[in-house]
CSV table of C-alpha atoms in Angstrom, one decimal:
chain,number,residue,atom,x,y,z
A,64,MET,CA,-2.7,-22.3,29.7
A,65,THR,CA,-2.5,-19.9,26.9
A,66,GLN,CA,-3.8,-16.4,27.1
A,67,ALA,CA,-7.1,-14.9,25.7
A,68,PRO,CA,-6.5,-12.8,22.8
A,69,ALA,CA,-7.9,-9.5,23.2
A,70,ARG,CA,-11.6,-8.6,22.6
A,71,PRO,CA,-11.4,-6.7,19.3
A,72,LYS,CA,-12.3,-3.3,21.5
A,73,ALA,CA,-10.0,-4.1,24.1
A,74,ALA,CA,-7.3,-4.9,21.3
A,75,ARG,CA,-8.4,-1.3,19.2
A,76,ARG,CA,-7.5,0.2,22.6
A,77,GLN,CA,-4.7,-1.0,23.1
A,78,HIS,CA,-3.3,-0.4,19.2
A,79,ASP,CA,-5.0,3.8,19.0
A,80,ARG,CA,-3.0,4.2,22.7
A,81,GLU,CA,0.5,3.1,20.8
A,82,ILE,CA,-0.5,4.3,17.6
A,83,VAL,CA,-1.3,7.6,19.6
A,84,ALA,CA,1.6,7.4,21.5
A,85,LEU,CA,4.4,7.2,18.6
A,86,ALA,CA,2.9,9.4,16.1
A,87,VAL,CA,1.8,12.4,18.2
A,88,PRO,CA,5.8,12.8,18.7
A,89,ALA,CA,6.5,12.0,15.7
A,90,PHE,CA,4.6,14.5,14.2
A,91,GLY,CA,6.3,16.6,16.3
A,92,ALA,CA,9.9,16.1,14.4
A,93,LEU,CA,8.8,15.7,11.3
A,94,VAL,CA,7.6,19.5,11.7
A,95,ALA,CA,11.1,20.8,13.1
A,96,GLU,CA,13.4,20.4,9.6
A,97,PRO,CA,11.1,22.4,7.2
A,98,LEU,CA,10.8,24.8,10.6
A,99,PHE,CA,14.5,25.3,10.0
A,100,VAL,CA,14.3,26.7,6.6
A,101,MET,CA,12.0,28.8,7.4
A,102,ALA,CA,13.8,30.5,10.7
A,103,ASP,CA,16.7,30.8,8.2
A,104,SER,CA,14.5,32.0,5.7
A,105,ALA,CA,12.5,34.8,8.5
A,106,ILE,CA,17.0,35.7,9.8
A,107,ILE,CA,17.9,35.9,5.8
A,108,GLY,CA,15.1,38.0,4.3
A,109,HIS,CA,15.9,40.3,6.2
A,110,LEU,CA,19.4,41.4,4.8
A,111,GLY,CA,18.4,41.1,1.3
A,112,THR,CA,16.6,39.8,-1.6
A,113,ALA,CA,20.2,38.3,-3.4
A,114,GLN,CA,21.1,36.4,-0.2
A,115,LEU,CA,17.5,35.2,0.5
A,116,ALA,CA,18.1,33.9,-3.0
A,117,GLY,CA,20.5,32.4,-2.8
A,118,LEU,CA,19.6,30.4,0.4
A,119,GLY,CA,16.8,29.2,-1.8
A,120,VAL,CA,19.3,27.9,-4.2
A,121,ALA,CA,20.9,26.4,-1.8
A,122,SER,CA,18.3,25.2,1.1
A,123,ALA,CA,16.8,23.2,-2.2
A,124,LEU,CA,20.5,21.2,-2.6
A,125,LEU,CA,21.1,20.5,0.5
A,126,MET,CA,17.5,19.5,1.6
A,127,THR,CA,17.8,16.9,-2.1
A,128,ALA,CA,21.5,16.0,-0.6
A,129,VAL,CA,19.6,15.2,2.8
A,130,SER,CA,16.3,13.6,1.6
A,131,VAL,CA,17.6,11.3,-0.3
A,132,PHE,CA,19.1,9.2,2.5
A,133,VAL,CA,15.8,9.2,4.7
A,134,PHE,CA,16.0,5.5,4.1
A,135,LEU,CA,18.9,5.4,7.1
A,136,ALA,CA,15.7,6.4,9.5
A,137,TYR,CA,12.9,3.8,7.7
A,138,ALA,CA,15.5,1.5,7.0
A,139,THR,CA,16.5,1.0,11.2
A,140,THR,CA,13.7,1.6,12.5
A,141,GLY,CA,12.1,-2.1,11.2
A,142,ALA,CA,14.8,-3.5,12.3
A,143,VAL,CA,15.3,-2.2,15.1
A,144,ALA,CA,11.5,-3.3,16.0
A,145,ARG,CA,12.0,-6.1,15.6
A,146,ARG,CA,14.8,-7.5,18.0
A,147,VAL,CA,13.0,-5.2,20.3
A,148,GLY,CA,9.8,-7.7,20.0
A,149,ALA,CA,12.0,-10.7,20.0
A,150,GLY,CA,13.3,-9.7,23.1
A,151,ASP,CA,17.0,-8.9,22.0
A,152,LEU,CA,17.7,-5.3,23.0
A,153,GLN,CA,21.9,-6.1,22.9
A,154,SER,CA,20.6,-7.0,18.9
A,155,ALA,CA,18.4,-4.4,18.8
A,156,ILE,CA,21.0,-1.5,19.5
A,157,ARG,CA,24.3,-2.9,17.7
A,158,GLN,CA,21.6,-3.3,14.4
A,159,GLY,CA,21.0,0.6,15.3
A,160,MET,CA,24.7,1.8,15.7
A,161,ASP,CA,25.7,-0.3,12.2
A,162,GLY,CA,23.3,2.3,10.5
A,163,ILE,CA,24.8,5.7,12.9
A,164,TRP,CA,28.1,4.4,11.1
A,165,LEU,CA,27.1,4.0,7.5
A,166,ALA,CA,25.4,7.8,8.2
A,167,LEU,CA,28.9,8.7,8.9
A,168,LEU,CA,30.4,7.4,6.2
A,169,LEU,CA,27.9,8.1,3.6
A,170,GLY,CA,27.6,12.3,5.4
A,171,ALA,CA,31.6,11.9,5.2
A,172,LEU,CA,31.1,11.1,0.9
A,173,VAL,CA,28.4,13.7,0.5
A,174,VAL,CA,31.5,16.4,1.7
A,175,ALA,CA,33.6,15.7,-0.3
A,176,VAL,CA,31.2,15.9,-3.1
A,177,VAL,CA,29.6,19.1,-2.5
A,178,LEU,CA,32.8,21.2,-1.3
A,179,PRO,CA,34.5,21.2,-4.6
A,180,THR,CA,31.9,21.3,-6.5
A,181,ALA,CA,29.0,23.8,-5.3
A,182,PRO,CA,30.2,26.3,-7.3
A,183,ASN,CA,28.9,24.1,-10.2
A,184,LEU,CA,26.1,22.3,-8.4
A,185,VAL,CA,25.5,26.3,-8.0
A,186,GLU,CA,25.6,27.4,-11.4
A,187,LEU,CA,23.0,24.4,-12.7
A,188,PHE,CA,19.9,26.1,-11.3
A,189,GLY,CA,20.8,29.0,-13.3
A,190,THR,CA,21.3,31.4,-10.1
A,191,SER,CA,22.3,34.7,-11.1
A,192,ASP,CA,25.8,36.2,-10.6
A,193,THR,CA,24.5,38.6,-7.4
A,194,ALA,CA,22.9,34.8,-5.8
A,195,ALA,CA,26.1,32.6,-6.6
A,196,PRO,CA,28.1,33.9,-4.1
A,197,TYR,CA,26.5,33.5,-1.3
A,198,ALA,CA,24.7,30.2,-2.5
A,199,ILE,CA,28.0,28.9,-2.8
A,200,THR,CA,29.3,30.5,0.7
A,201,TYR,CA,26.1,28.5,2.7
A,202,LEU,CA,25.9,25.7,0.8
A,203,ARG,CA,30.2,25.2,1.6
A,204,ILE,CA,29.6,26.0,5.0
A,205,SER,CA,26.1,24.3,5.8
A,206,SER,CA,27.2,21.1,4.2
A,207,LEU,CA,29.9,20.3,6.9
A,208,GLY,CA,26.8,19.7,9.2
A,209,ILE,CA,25.5,16.7,6.7
A,210,PRO,CA,27.0,13.2,8.3
A,211,ALA,CA,25.4,15.1,11.7
A,212,MET,CA,22.3,15.2,9.6
A,213,LEU,CA,22.3,12.0,8.6
A,214,VAL,CA,23.3,10.3,12.2
A,215,VAL,CA,19.6,11.9,13.1
A,216,PHE,CA,18.0,10.0,11.1
A,217,ALA,CA,19.8,6.7,12.0
A,218,ALA,CA,19.7,7.3,15.7
A,219,SER,CA,16.2,8.2,14.8
A,220,GLY,CA,15.4,4.9,13.8
A,221,VAL,CA,16.7,3.2,16.8
A,222,LEU,CA,15.4,4.9,19.0
A,223,ARG,CA,11.2,4.8,17.0
A,224,GLY,CA,12.7,0.8,16.6
A,225,LEU,CA,12.8,1.6,20.2
A,226,GLN,CA,9.4,2.7,20.4
A,227,ASP,CA,9.6,6.0,21.8
A,228,THR,CA,9.5,8.8,19.4
A,229,ARG,CA,9.0,11.8,22.5
A,230,THR,CA,13.0,12.1,22.4
A,231,PRO,CA,13.3,12.9,18.7
A,232,LEU,CA,10.6,15.3,19.4
A,233,TYR,CA,12.2,16.8,22.5
A,234,VAL,CA,15.9,16.6,20.7
A,235,ALA,CA,14.2,18.3,17.7
A,236,GLY,CA,12.1,21.2,19.9
A,237,ALA,CA,16.0,21.9,21.6
A,238,GLY,CA,17.8,21.7,17.5
A,239,PHE,CA,14.8,24.4,16.2
A,240,VAL,CA,15.2,26.8,19.7
A,241,THR,CA,19.1,27.0,19.1
A,242,ASN,CA,19.1,26.8,15.3
A,243,GLY,CA,17.2,30.4,16.3
A,244,VAL,CA,19.1,32.2,18.9
A,245,LEU,CA,22.1,31.1,16.9
A,246,ASN,CA,21.6,32.4,13.4
A,247,VAL,CA,20.6,35.9,15.1
A,248,VAL,CA,23.2,35.9,17.2
A,249,LEU,CA,25.2,34.8,14.5
A,250,VAL,CA,24.2,36.7,11.4
A,251,TYR,CA,23.3,40.0,13.5
A,252,GLY,CA,25.5,40.5,16.0
A,253,VAL,CA,28.5,39.1,15.0
A,254,GLY,CA,27.7,40.1,11.9
A,255,LEU,CA,28.9,37.1,9.7
A,256,GLY,CA,25.8,37.6,7.2
A,257,ILE,CA,24.3,34.6,5.6
A,258,ALA,CA,27.6,32.7,6.9
A,259,GLY,CA,27.0,33.6,10.3
A,260,SER,CA,23.2,32.0,9.3
A,261,ALA,CA,25.2,28.2,7.8
A,262,TRP,CA,27.1,27.9,11.2
A,263,GLY,CA,24.5,28.7,13.4
A,264,THR,CA,22.5,25.6,11.0
A,265,VAL,CA,25.7,23.0,11.2
A,266,ILE,CA,26.0,24.0,15.2
A,267,ALA,CA,22.7,23.2,16.1
A,268,GLN,CA,22.6,20.3,13.9
A,269,CYS,CA,26.5,18.7,15.8
A,270,GLY,CA,24.0,18.8,18.7
A,271,MET,CA,21.1,17.3,17.9
A,272,ALA,CA,23.3,14.1,16.7
A,273,ALA,CA,25.3,14.8,19.8
A,274,ALA,CA,22.1,14.5,21.6
A,275,TYR,CA,21.0,11.6,19.8
A,276,LEU,CA,24.4,9.9,20.4
A,277,PHE,CA,24.6,10.1,23.8
A,278,VAL,CA,21.0,8.5,24.6
A,279,VAL,CA,22.0,5.5,22.6
A,280,ILE,CA,25.4,5.0,23.5
A,281,ARG,CA,23.8,5.0,26.8
A,282,GLY,CA,21.0,2.2,26.2
A,283,ALA,CA,24.2,0.3,24.2
A,284,ARG,CA,26.2,0.4,27.6
A,285,ARG,CA,23.3,-0.5,29.6
A,286,HIS,CA,22.7,-3.5,27.4
A,287,GLY,CA,26.1,-4.0,26.4
A,288,ALA,CA,26.1,-3.6,22.6
A,289,SER,CA,29.5,-3.1,21.3
A,290,LEU,CA,29.3,0.4,19.5
A,291,ARG,CA,32.6,-0.1,17.3
A,292,PRO,CA,32.4,0.2,13.3
A,293,ASP,CA,31.3,-4.0,12.8
A,294,ALA,CA,32.0,-4.1,8.7
A,295,THR,CA,29.8,-7.4,7.7
A,296,GLY,CA,26.9,-4.8,9.8
A,297,ILE,CA,27.4,-2.0,8.0
A,298,ARG,CA,27.5,-4.0,4.6
A,299,ALA,CA,24.4,-5.6,5.7
A,300,SER,CA,22.5,-2.6,6.8
A,301,ALA,CA,23.3,-0.7,3.5
A,302,GLN,CA,22.4,-3.8,1.3
A,303,ALA,CA,18.8,-3.1,3.6
A,304,GLY,CA,18.6,0.3,1.9
A,305,VAL,CA,19.3,0.2,-0.6
A,306,PRO,CA,15.6,-0.8,-2.4
A,307,LEU,CA,14.8,2.0,-0.5
A,308,LEU,CA,17.1,4.6,-1.3
A,309,VAL,CA,14.8,3.5,-4.9
A,310,ARG,CA,11.9,3.6,-3.6
A,311,THR,CA,12.8,7.4,-2.5
A,312,LEU,CA,14.7,8.6,-5.5
A,313,SER,CA,11.1,7.2,-7.3
A,314,LEU,CA,9.0,9.6,-5.1
A,315,ARG,CA,11.3,12.4,-5.8
A,316,ALA,CA,11.7,11.8,-9.6
A,317,ILE,CA,7.9,12.0,-9.7
A,318,MET,CA,7.8,15.5,-8.0
A,319,MET,CA,10.4,16.8,-9.7
A,320,ILE,CA,8.4,15.9,-13.8
A,321,ALA,CA,5.7,17.4,-11.8
A,322,THR,CA,6.6,20.9,-11.0
A,323,ALA,CA,8.6,21.0,-14.3
A,324,VAL,CA,5.0,20.2,-16.0
A,325,ALA,CA,3.6,22.7,-13.8
A,326,ALA,CA,6.7,25.3,-14.9
A,327,GLY,CA,5.6,25.0,-18.1
A,328,LEU,CA,2.1,25.5,-17.8
A,329,GLY,CA,2.9,29.3,-17.6
A,330,ASP,CA,4.0,31.6,-14.2
A,331,ALA,CA,1.0,30.8,-12.5
A,332,ASP,CA,0.3,27.6,-12.2
A,333,ILE,CA,3.6,26.9,-11.0
A,334,ALA,CA,3.3,29.9,-7.6
A,335,ALA,CA,-0.4,28.1,-7.4
A,336,HIS,CA,1.6,24.4,-7.6
A,337,GLN,CA,4.0,25.9,-5.2
A,338,ILE,CA,1.3,26.9,-2.6
A,339,ILE,CA,-0.8,23.6,-3.0
A,340,LEU,CA,2.3,21.4,-3.2
A,341,SER,CA,3.7,22.9,0.2
A,342,LEU,CA,-0.3,22.7,1.6
A,343,TRP,CA,0.0,18.8,0.3
A,344,ASN,CA,3.7,18.5,2.3
A,345,LEU,CA,2.1,18.9,5.6
A,346,MET,CA,-0.8,17.1,5.1
A,347,ALA,CA,2.0,14.9,4.7
A,348,PHE,CA,3.6,15.4,8.1
A,349,ALA,CA,0.6,14.1,9.7
A,350,LEU,CA,-0.4,10.8,7.3
A,351,ASP,CA,3.9,9.7,7.3
A,352,ALA,CA,3.5,10.3,12.1
A,353,ILE,CA,1.8,7.7,11.7
A,354,ALA,CA,3.1,5.2,9.1
A,355,ILE,CA,6.0,5.9,10.7
A,356,ALA,CA,3.9,4.2,14.3
A,357,GLY,CA,3.4,1.8,11.6
A,358,GLN,CA,6.7,0.8,11.0
A,359,ALA,CA,7.7,0.2,14.4
A,360,ILE,CA,4.6,-1.5,16.0
A,361,ILE,CA,4.6,-3.6,12.5
A,362,GLY,CA,8.3,-4.3,13.2
A,363,ARG,CA,7.8,-5.2,16.9
A,364,TYR,CA,4.7,-7.8,16.0
A,365,LEU,CA,6.7,-9.5,13.5
A,366,GLY,CA,10.2,-9.7,16.2
A,367,ALA,CA,8.0,-11.0,18.3
A,368,GLY,CA,6.4,-13.9,15.7
A,369,ASP,CA,2.8,-12.1,16.2
A,370,THR,CA,1.2,-12.6,13.0
A,371,GLU,CA,-2.4,-11.8,14.5
A,372,GLY,CA,-1.2,-9.1,16.2
A,373,ALA,CA,0.7,-7.6,13.4
A,374,ARG,CA,-3.0,-7.6,11.3
A,375,ARG,CA,-4.7,-6.2,14.1
A,376,ALA,CA,-2.5,-3.8,14.1
A,377,CYS,CA,-2.6,-3.1,10.2
A,378,ARG,CA,-6.6,-2.5,10.3
A,379,ARG,CA,-6.1,-0.7,12.8
A,380,MET,CA,-3.7,1.9,11.1
A,381,VAL,CA,-5.0,2.2,8.2
A,382,GLU,CA,-8.7,3.0,9.3
A,383,TRP,CA,-7.2,5.9,11.1
A,384,GLY,CA,-5.1,6.9,8.2
A,385,LEU,CA,-8.7,6.8,6.7
A,386,ALA,CA,-9.8,8.9,9.4
A,387,VAL,CA,-7.1,11.2,10.3
A,388,GLY,CA,-7.0,11.9,5.8
A,389,LEU,CA,-10.9,12.9,6.0
A,390,GLY,CA,-10.5,15.4,8.5
A,391,LEU,CA,-8.0,17.6,6.9
A,392,GLY,CA,-10.3,17.1,3.6
A,393,VAL,CA,-12.8,18.7,5.4
A,394,LEU,CA,-10.2,21.4,7.0
A,395,VAL,CA,-8.7,21.8,3.7
A,396,VAL,CA,-12.7,22.7,2.3
A,397,LEU,CA,-13.4,24.6,4.6
A,398,ALA,CA,-10.7,26.9,5.3
A,399,ARG,CA,-9.9,27.1,1.5
A,400,PRO,CA,-11.6,31.2,1.5
A,401,LEU,CA,-8.1,32.2,4.0
A,402,LEU,CA,-5.8,29.4,2.7
A,403,LEU,CA,-4.7,30.8,-0.5
A,404,PRO,CA,-4.4,34.5,0.8
A,405,LEU,CA,-1.6,34.0,3.0
A,406,PHE,CA,0.6,33.2,0.2
A,407,THR,CA,-0.9,35.0,-2.5
A,408,SER,CA,-3.0,38.3,-3.6
A,409,ASP,CA,-2.6,37.5,-7.1
A,410,ALA,CA,-5.8,36.9,-7.9
A,411,ALA,CA,-4.6,35.1,-11.6
A,412,VAL,CA,-3.0,33.0,-8.9
A,413,LYS,CA,-5.6,32.4,-6.7
A,414,ASP,CA,-8.3,31.2,-9.2
A,415,THR,CA,-5.7,28.9,-11.2
A,416,ALA,CA,-4.8,26.9,-7.7
A,417,LEU,CA,-8.9,26.5,-6.4
A,418,PRO,CA,-10.3,23.4,-8.5
A,419,ALA,CA,-6.9,21.7,-8.0
A,420,LEU,CA,-6.8,22.9,-4.5
A,421,ILE,CA,-10.2,20.7,-3.8
A,422,VAL,CA,-8.2,18.2,-5.9
A,423,VAL,CA,-6.0,18.2,-3.4
A,424,ALA,CA,-9.0,18.2,-0.4
A,425,LEU,CA,-10.5,15.0,-1.5
A,426,THR,CA,-8.1,12.6,-1.6
A,427,GLN,CA,-7.0,13.4,1.1
A,428,PRO,CA,-8.1,9.5,2.7
A,429,LEU,CA,-7.1,8.1,0.2
A,430,CYS,CA,-3.1,9.9,0.9
A,431,GLY,CA,-3.8,8.5,4.5
A,432,VAL,CA,-4.4,4.6,2.7
A,433,VAL,CA,-0.9,5.2,0.5
A,434,PHE,CA,1.2,6.4,3.7
A,435,VAL,CA,-0.3,3.6,6.4
A,436,LEU,CA,0.5,1.2,3.7
A,437,ASP,CA,3.8,2.1,2.9
A,438,GLY,CA,4.8,2.2,6.6
A,439,VAL,CA,3.2,-0.8,7.6
A,440,LEU,CA,5.3,-2.8,4.8
A,441,MET,CA,8.5,-0.6,5.5
A,442,GLY,CA,8.5,-1.9,9.5
A,443,ALA,CA,8.3,-5.6,7.7
A,444,GLY,CA,11.1,-4.9,6.6
A,445,ASP,CA,9.6,-5.5,2.7
A,446,GLY,CA,11.7,-2.6,0.9
A,447,PRO,CA,12.8,-4.8,-2.5
A,448,TYR,CA,8.5,-5.0,-3.0
A,449,LEU,CA,8.0,-1.4,-2.5
A,450,ALA,CA,10.9,-0.3,-4.8
A,451,TRP,CA,9.8,-2.4,-7.9
A,452,ALA,CA,6.2,-0.6,-6.9
A,453,MET,CA,7.3,2.6,-6.7
A,454,LEU,CA,9.6,2.1,-10.3
A,455,LEU,CA,6.2,0.4,-11.4
A,456,THR,CA,4.4,4.2,-10.7
A,457,LEU,CA,6.7,6.6,-11.6
A,458,ALA,CA,7.1,4.3,-15.4
A,459,ALA,CA,2.9,4.7,-15.6
A,460,PHE,CA,3.7,8.3,-13.8
A,461,ALA,CA,5.9,10.5,-16.1
A,462,PRO,CA,4.3,9.2,-19.5
A,463,LEU,CA,1.0,10.9,-18.6
A,464,ALA,CA,2.1,13.9,-16.9
A,465,LEU,CA,3.7,14.9,-19.5
A,466,LEU,CA,0.6,15.1,-21.5
A,467,VAL,CA,-1.0,17.8,-19.8
A,468,PRO,CA,0.0,20.3,-21.6
A,469,THR,CA,-0.9,18.7,-24.5
A,470,LEU,CA,-4.3,17.2,-23.0
A,471,GLY,CA,-4.6,21.1,-22.4
A,472,GLY,CA,-6.6,21.3,-18.6
A,473,GLY,CA,-3.8,22.7,-16.5
A,474,LEU,CA,-3.1,22.7,-13.5
A,475,THR,CA,-6.4,20.6,-12.1
A,476,ALA,CA,-5.4,18.4,-14.6
A,477,LEU,CA,-1.8,18.1,-13.3
A,478,TRP,CA,-3.1,17.2,-9.6
A,479,LEU,CA,-5.7,15.1,-11.0
A,480,THR,CA,-2.3,12.7,-12.6
A,481,LEU,CA,-0.5,13.0,-9.7
A,482,THR,CA,-4.3,11.8,-7.7
A,483,LEU,CA,-3.5,8.9,-10.4
A,484,MET,CA,0.2,8.3,-9.4
A,485,MET,CA,-1.4,7.9,-5.6
A,486,SER,CA,-4.1,5.5,-6.3
A,487,LEU,CA,-2.2,3.4,-8.5
A,488,ARG,CA,0.2,3.1,-5.5
A,489,LEU,CA,-2.6,2.2,-3.3
A,490,LEU,CA,-3.4,-0.7,-5.9
A,491,THR,CA,0.1,-2.2,-5.6
A,492,LEU,CA,0.3,-1.8,-1.5
A,493,TRP,CA,-3.3,-3.4,-1.2
A,494,LEU,CA,-2.2,-6.3,-3.0
A,495,ARG,CA,0.9,-6.9,-0.6
A,496,THR,CA,-0.8,-6.4,2.2
A,497,ARG,CA,-3.2,-8.5,1.1
A,498,SER,CA,-1.6,-11.3,-0.4
A,499,GLY,CA,0.2,-11.4,3.2
A,500,ARG,CA,3.7,-12.5,1.6
A,501,TRP,CA,4.8,-9.0,3.9
A,502,ILE,CA,4.7,-11.3,7.1
A,503,VAL,CA,8.0,-12.8,8.1
A,504,THR,CA,8.3,-14.0,11.4
A,505,GLY,CA,11.1,-13.6,13.2
A,506,ALA,CA,14.8,-11.0,14.4
A,507,THR,CA,15.2,-10.9,10.6
A,508,ARG,CA,13.4,-10.8,8.1
């Protein structure tokens, strides 16, 4: 006798519980990394302007180097979740170990590139002679923590795929506290200055990686999964990650073009742009948390062969993305008299930022749906489509953005162009989900 399908209301409540249980801890873990940078900035800022400027340059380089490998988390989450849905936990953890080994290899490669080229990389930013030595010191020491950070990406993907976002939250919280304590002790107590901040961060990152590895290795032993590197599995993980790498690089290119255009508009415009971009990124964390839940939930349903469950979960997560985006937009509109003074007292910057901020607030529901559908297709392992769709979006956005200084409209026009970019992303993602071609069941895609 087959089990009757859940009633619509009961199914929605089930999806709501799953989304909340996965998304809320995921949001906390996502916020931890920016808090690392904020803590370092607060501590280094008291050493002097040159040290803070050096930290700013080094942090920008490190965040760029690390962020392009976020596919290690995205690709691993969906792949592991599929195997969980198929009931093969041994294979799920084995898949995760392949991702972790890939992370270690990529991390070692990045360190090998950054260490000898640190002075050249710092020079590319046009860093002043007083700040450059501090930037080079911080960059070289902190690069030693990149393998650990990439392991954190891959291992967090394993746990998310296993439907566990609480452990990443606990690890991120412990890492943040450890980083803060070590920075204070090494910078001021031991007197290492900016080098102490870098070493504190490296130690905290290694501690986080060790905690993740402990959890994953314990699971591997429990389910009899091999811990040894497997060339075939590592190669498969890399191949699955390439499309998501293309997607991520295309998205970063879009944001870099936007920043370059804003810089060309004038000092007030670039200052206002950075304020709005900071707020946009903060709201993106909340929306990305729902997307992470989507990766884990959709992968599990498809692995179990439950296409209708995957469709219902997708619809419900879209509703969540729309609702959270609407709430964030309303919050920004209501709080706008308080938000801008937190960042600047310059009247020109505030006047420039305000209309663009309204544009950002009004488009948050759109962003919510885009983030969720992006997560759904990642969970389905539909990386090649995401790569092509983002390349198309980049090709459409770039010429429009570069025309902003000529056509006029200033920063508001630039953010309207970014809204068009998000609208194109919505169109490409909606067409894909509507087609149903993303629904491929089984333990592997």
